[in-house]
PDB file of C-alpha atoms in Angstrom:
ATOM      1  CA  MET A   1     -26.162  -4.706  26.648  1.00  0.00           C
ATOM      2  CA  THR A   2     -23.416  -2.680  23.673  1.00  0.00           C
ATOM      3  CA  ASN A   3     -21.817  -5.737  24.162  1.00  0.00           C
ATOM      4  CA  GLU A   4     -24.792  -7.802  23.045  1.00  0.00           C
ATOM      5  CA  VAL A   5     -25.203  -5.495  19.741  1.00  0.00           C
ATOM      6  CA  SER A   6     -21.204  -6.300  19.659  1.00  0.00           C
ATOM      7  CA  HIS A   7     -21.274  -9.948  19.441  1.00  0.00           C
ATOM      8  CA  PHE A   8     -25.092  -9.738  16.938  1.00  0.00           C
ATOM      9  CA  ILE A   9     -22.979  -7.146  14.436  1.00  0.00           C
ATOM     10  CA  ILE A  10     -20.288  -9.571  14.788  1.00  0.00           C
ATOM     11  CA  LYS A  11     -22.349 -13.199  14.420  1.00  0.00           C
ATOM     12  CA  PHE A  12     -24.294 -11.262  11.219  1.00  0.00           C
ATOM     13  CA  GLY A  13     -21.419  -9.873   9.874  1.00  0.00           C
ATOM     14  CA  VAL A  14     -20.133 -13.704   9.500  1.00  0.00           C
ATOM     15  CA  ARG A  15     -22.897 -14.576   7.457  1.00  0.00           C
ATOM     16  CA  PHE A  16     -22.490 -12.232   4.475  1.00  0.00           C
ATOM     17  CA  TYR A  17     -24.908  -9.342   6.710  1.00  0.00           C
ATOM     18  CA  ALA A  18     -22.257  -6.584   7.516  1.00  0.00           C
ATOM     19  CA  MET A  19     -24.018  -3.379   9.198  1.00  0.00           C
ATOM     20  CA  VAL A  20     -23.515  -0.178   7.903  1.00  0.00           C
ATOM     21  CA  ARG A  21     -23.719   2.782   9.606  1.00  0.00           C
ATOM     22  CA  LYS A  22     -27.137   3.294   9.248  1.00  0.00           C
ATOM     23  CA  SER A  23     -27.940   0.425  10.123  1.00  0.00           C
ATOM     24  CA  LEU A  24     -26.530   0.201  13.647  1.00  0.00           C
ATOM     25  CA  ALA A  25     -27.868   3.765  14.267  1.00  0.00           C
ATOM     26  CA  GLU A  26     -31.612   2.668  13.665  1.00  0.00           C
ATOM     27  CA  LEU A  27     -31.052  -0.894  15.961  1.00  0.00           C
ATOM     28  CA  ALA A  28     -29.468   1.915  18.873  1.00  0.00           C
ATOM     29  CA  PHE A  29     -32.776   3.533  18.571  1.00  0.00           C
ATOM     30  CA  THR A  30     -34.743   0.082  18.047  1.00  0.00           C
ATOM     31  CA  LEU A  31     -33.590  -1.179  21.344  1.00  0.00           C
ATOM     32  CA  ALA A  32     -33.788   2.021  23.163  1.00  0.00           C
ATOM     33  CA  GLU A  33     -37.571   2.742  22.236  1.00  0.00           C
ATOM     34  CA  GLU A  34     -38.352  -1.131  23.024  1.00  0.00           C
ATOM     35  CA  ASN A  35     -36.495  -1.252  26.835  1.00  0.00           C
ATOM     36  CA  ASN A  36     -37.771   2.317  27.367  1.00  0.00           C
ATOM     37  CA  LEU A  37     -34.130   3.758  27.968  1.00  0.00           C
ATOM     38  CA  GLN A  38     -33.837   7.522  28.104  1.00  0.00           C
ATOM     39  CA  HIS A  39     -32.045   8.521  24.666  1.00  0.00           C
ATOM     40  CA  ARG A  40     -31.844  11.945  22.212  1.00  0.00           C
ATOM     41  CA  PHE A  41     -32.262  10.202  19.117  1.00  0.00           C
ATOM     42  CA  LYS A  42     -33.966  11.879  16.549  1.00  0.00           C
ATOM     43  CA  ASP A  43     -36.029  10.895  12.902  1.00  0.00           C
ATOM     44  CA  ARG A  44     -35.597   7.484  14.145  1.00  0.00           C
ATOM     45  CA  VAL A  45     -32.258   6.712  14.599  1.00  0.00           C
ATOM     46  CA  ALA A  46     -29.110   7.610  16.497  1.00  0.00           C
ATOM     47  CA  GLY A  47     -26.731  10.157  16.284  1.00  0.00           C
ATOM     48  CA  TYR A  48     -23.036  10.113  13.952  1.00  0.00           C
ATOM     49  CA  ASP A  49     -21.642  11.186  17.136  1.00  0.00           C
ATOM     50  CA  TRP A  50     -23.519   7.563  19.235  1.00  0.00           C
ATOM     51  CA  VAL A  51     -22.605   5.574  16.563  1.00  0.00           C
ATOM     52  CA  ALA A  52     -19.138   7.115  16.256  1.00  0.00           C
ATOM     53  CA  SER A  53     -18.121   6.560  20.592  1.00  0.00           C
ATOM     54  CA  PHE A  54     -20.197   2.904  20.066  1.00  0.00           C
ATOM     55  CA  LEU A  55     -17.326   2.061  17.577  1.00  0.00           C
ATOM     56  CA  LEU A  56     -15.033   3.901  19.458  1.00  0.00           C
ATOM     57  CA  ARG A  57     -15.752   1.555  22.955  1.00  0.00           C
ATOM     58  CA  HIS A  58     -15.628  -1.528  20.734  1.00  0.00           C
ATOM     59  CA  LYS A  59     -13.022  -0.319  19.288  1.00  0.00           C
ATOM     60  CA  ASP A  60     -10.933  -3.949  19.952  1.00  0.00           C
ATOM     61  CA  LYS A  61     -14.060  -5.817  18.021  1.00  0.00           C
ATOM     62  CA  LEU A  62     -15.506  -3.585  15.605  1.00  0.00           C
ATOM     63  CA  SER A  63     -14.395  -1.085  12.836  1.00  0.00           C
ATOM     64  CA  LEU A  64     -15.796   0.168   9.616  1.00  0.00           C
ATOM     65  CA  ARG A  65     -14.137  -2.194   6.757  1.00  0.00           C
ATOM     66  CA  THR A  66     -15.284  -1.961   3.220  1.00  0.00           C
ATOM     67  CA  GLY A  67     -16.468  -4.718   1.575  1.00  0.00           C
ATOM     68  CA  THR A  68     -15.394  -7.412  -0.982  1.00  0.00           C
ATOM     69  CA  PRO A  69     -17.835  -7.968  -3.749  1.00  0.00           C
ATOM     70  CA  SER A  70     -18.743 -12.231  -3.369  1.00  0.00           C
ATOM     71  CA  SER A  71     -21.493 -13.141  -5.642  1.00  0.00           C
ATOM     72  CA  LEU A  72     -24.950 -14.948  -3.921  1.00  0.00           C
ATOM     73  CA  ILE A  73     -23.695 -18.224  -6.404  1.00  0.00           C
ATOM     74  CA  ARG A  74     -20.535 -18.221  -4.395  1.00  0.00           C
ATOM     75  CA  ILE A  75     -22.147 -17.589  -1.217  1.00  0.00           C
ATOM     76  CA  GLN A  76     -25.076 -20.381  -1.297  1.00  0.00           C
ATOM     77  CA  SER A  77     -22.332 -22.807  -2.524  1.00  0.00           C
ATOM     78  CA  PHE A  78     -20.270 -22.111   0.800  1.00  0.00           C
ATOM     79  CA  THR A  79     -21.989 -24.632   2.984  1.00  0.00           C
ATOM     80  CA  LYS A  80     -21.313 -26.855   5.378  1.00  0.00           C
ATOM     81  CA  ARG A  81     -21.764 -29.956   3.731  1.00  0.00           C
ATOM     82  CA  ASN A  82     -20.203 -28.564   0.879  1.00  0.00           C
ATOM     83  CA  VAL A  83     -16.567 -27.911   2.576  1.00  0.00           C
ATOM     84  CA  TYR A  84     -16.802 -31.073   4.317  1.00  0.00           C
ATOM     85  CA  ARG A  85     -17.078 -32.600   0.917  1.00  0.00           C
ATOM     86  CA  PHE A  86     -14.626 -30.657  -0.529  1.00  0.00           C
ATOM     87  CA  PHE A  87     -11.797 -31.874   1.973  1.00  0.00           C
ATOM     88  CA  ASP A  88     -12.636 -35.259   2.138  1.00  0.00           C
ATOM     89  CA  ILE A  89     -12.111 -35.338  -1.863  1.00  0.00           C
ATOM     90  CA  LEU A  90      -8.574 -33.364  -1.634  1.00  0.00           C
ATOM     91  CA  GLU A  91      -7.689 -35.930   1.599  1.00  0.00           C
ATOM     92  CA  ASP A  92      -8.538 -39.019  -0.555  1.00  0.00           C
ATOM     93  CA  ILE A  93      -5.780 -37.328  -3.097  1.00  0.00           C
ATOM     94  CA  ILE A  94      -3.611 -36.671  -0.994  1.00  0.00           C
ATOM     95  CA  PHE A  95      -3.423 -40.375   0.576  1.00  0.00           C
ATOM     96  CA  LYS A  96      -3.556 -41.752  -2.887  1.00  0.00           C
ATOM     97  CA  LYS A  97      -1.139 -39.838  -4.963  1.00  0.00           C
ATOM     98  CA  GLY A  98       1.662 -39.475  -1.812  1.00  0.00           C
ATOM     99  CA  PHE A  99       1.699 -35.139  -1.607  1.00  0.00           C
ATOM    100  CA  ASN A 100       2.686 -34.205   1.224  1.00  0.00           C
ATOM    101  CA  ALA A 101       4.101 -30.414   2.832  1.00  0.00           C
ATOM    102  CA  GLU A 102       6.884 -30.524   0.236  1.00  0.00           C
ATOM    103  CA  THR A 103       4.529 -31.432  -2.604  1.00  0.00           C
ATOM    104  CA  ILE A 104       2.061 -28.829  -2.325  1.00  0.00           C
ATOM    105  CA  PHE A 105       2.245 -25.382  -3.412  1.00  0.00           C
ATOM    106  CA  ASP A 106       0.368 -22.657  -2.997  1.00  0.00           C
ATOM    107  CA  LEU A 107      -0.364 -20.283  -6.006  1.00  0.00           C
ATOM    108  CA  ASP A 108      -1.872 -16.961  -5.483  1.00  0.00           C
ATOM    109  CA  GLU A 109      -2.046 -14.457  -8.351  1.00  0.00           C
ATOM    110  CA  THR A 110      -2.251 -10.902  -8.465  1.00  0.00           C
ATOM    111  CA  GLY A 111      -2.619  -8.104 -11.356  1.00  0.00           C
ATOM    112  CA  ILE A 112      -0.864  -5.133 -11.758  1.00  0.00           C
ATOM    113  CA  SER A 113      -0.881  -1.630 -13.873  1.00  0.00           C
ATOM    114  CA  VAL A 114       1.758  -0.887 -15.764  1.00  0.00           C
ATOM    115  CA  VAL A 115       1.025   2.961 -15.292  1.00  0.00           C
ATOM    116  CA  THR A 116       1.447   4.498 -11.801  1.00  0.00           C
ATOM    117  CA  ARG A 117      -1.279   6.094 -10.870  1.00  0.00           C
ATOM    118  CA  SER A 118      -1.004   9.910 -11.977  1.00  0.00           C
ATOM    119  CA  PRO A 119      -0.532  12.236  -8.346  1.00  0.00           C
ATOM    120  CA  LYS A 120      -3.183  15.067  -7.385  1.00  0.00           C
ATOM    121  CA  ARG A 121      -1.524  18.539  -9.187  1.00  0.00           C
ATOM    122  CA  LEU A 122      -1.327  21.872  -8.111  1.00  0.00           C
ATOM    123  CA  ALA A 123      -3.628  24.231 -10.448  1.00  0.00           C
ATOM    124  CA  ARG A 124      -6.329  27.372  -9.909  1.00  0.00           C
ATOM    125  CA  ARG A 125      -9.282  26.516  -8.202  1.00  0.00           C
ATOM    126  CA  GLY A 126     -11.818  25.715 -10.924  1.00  0.00           C
ATOM    127  CA  SER A 127      -9.536  24.794 -14.006  1.00  0.00           C
ATOM    128  CA  LYS A 128      -8.549  21.794 -16.181  1.00  0.00           C
ATOM    129  CA  VAL A 129      -5.390  20.151 -15.371  1.00  0.00           C
ATOM    130  CA  HIS A 130      -4.363  18.240 -18.608  1.00  0.00           C
ATOM    131  CA  VAL A 131      -1.617  15.944 -17.863  1.00  0.00           C
ATOM    132  CA  MET A 132      -0.061  13.555 -20.869  1.00  0.00           C
ATOM    133  CA  VAL A 133      -1.385   9.701 -19.826  1.00  0.00           C
ATOM    134  CA  PRO A 134       0.691   6.844 -21.284  1.00  0.00           C
ATOM    135  CA  GLN A 135      -1.511   4.979 -24.304  1.00  0.00           C
ATOM    136  CA  GLU A 136      -0.848   1.554 -22.439  1.00  0.00           C
ATOM    137  CA  ARG A 137      -3.409   2.675 -20.160  1.00  0.00           C
ATOM    138  CA  GLY A 138      -5.631  -0.122 -18.979  1.00  0.00           C
ATOM    139  CA  GLN A 139      -3.784  -2.809 -19.084  1.00  0.00           C
ATOM    140  CA  LEU A 140      -2.364  -5.677 -16.594  1.00  0.00           C
ATOM    141  CA  VAL A 141       0.797  -7.523 -16.204  1.00  0.00           C
ATOM    142  CA  THR A 142       0.020 -10.292 -13.844  1.00  0.00           C
ATOM    143  CA  MET A 143       2.684 -11.758 -11.061  1.00  0.00           C
ATOM    144  CA  THR A 144       2.212 -15.069  -9.741  1.00  0.00           C
ATOM    145  CA  CYS A 145       3.572 -15.857  -6.377  1.00  0.00           C
ATOM    146  CA  ALA A 146       3.701 -19.976  -4.481  1.00  0.00           C
ATOM    147  CA  ALA A 147       4.676 -21.194  -1.622  1.00  0.00           C
ATOM    148  CA  ASN A 148       4.224 -25.002   0.436  1.00  0.00           C
ATOM    149  CA  ALA A 149       4.336 -25.882   3.497  1.00  0.00           C
ATOM    150  CA  ALA A 150       6.953 -26.917   3.783  1.00  0.00           C
ATOM    151  CA  GLY A 151       8.924 -22.890   3.848  1.00  0.00           C
ATOM    152  CA  ARG A 152       9.853 -23.290  -0.134  1.00  0.00           C
ATOM    153  CA  PHE A 153       9.116 -20.577  -2.386  1.00  0.00           C
ATOM    154  CA  ILE A 154       9.320 -20.607  -6.619  1.00  0.00           C
ATOM    155  CA  PRO A 155      10.227 -17.275  -7.602  1.00  0.00           C
ATOM    156  CA  PRO A 156       7.746 -15.303  -8.564  1.00  0.00           C
ATOM    157  CA  MET A 157       6.540 -15.248 -12.787  1.00  0.00           C
ATOM    158  CA  PHE A 158       5.506 -12.335 -14.686  1.00  0.00           C
ATOM    159  CA  LEU A 159       3.221 -12.636 -17.011  1.00  0.00           C
ATOM    160  CA  LEU A 160       2.948 -10.166 -19.582  1.00  0.00           C
ATOM    161  CA  PRO A 161       0.290  -9.415 -22.214  1.00  0.00           C
ATOM    162  CA  GLN A 162       0.620 -10.528 -25.710  1.00  0.00           C
ATOM    163  CA  ARG A 163       1.054  -8.165 -28.677  1.00  0.00           C
ATOM    164  CA  SER A 164      -1.463  -8.213 -30.947  1.00  0.00           C
ATOM    165  CA  ARG A 165       0.074  -9.180 -34.613  1.00  0.00           C
TER     166      ARG A 165
END
């Protein structure tokens, strides 16, 4: 039965309904009650230890992850029909223009903080620690990297913030 639960968790995680620890504990209690299984669960949920041991038994398939926020519109527009439509249009453009693995590049960008994070400092318990913070706090440098399927790379490019005049 625990394998069925792990498959259930995976199936719904793929559909943007990933389960939290508390939901797993509630599901375990409900399944134990409905199937008349002996258990020591209290307050209508499985205990922390049960959830931890369940995750340990299924560590090859399941792990606790921090979710990536996705907007509802983005999730709703990611349908099979829209994906097929996108790839049909892409295929049409590739054949019409004669693109190949040498001419199509994938470019990714990331924001890099100009200011490094200040490390934790030792101080008397309960006291405030005052640290000098650079004025550029919050500014990002954008870095781009590009590569194609043929194995060619374009050197990274850094985009610095524009100075105000």
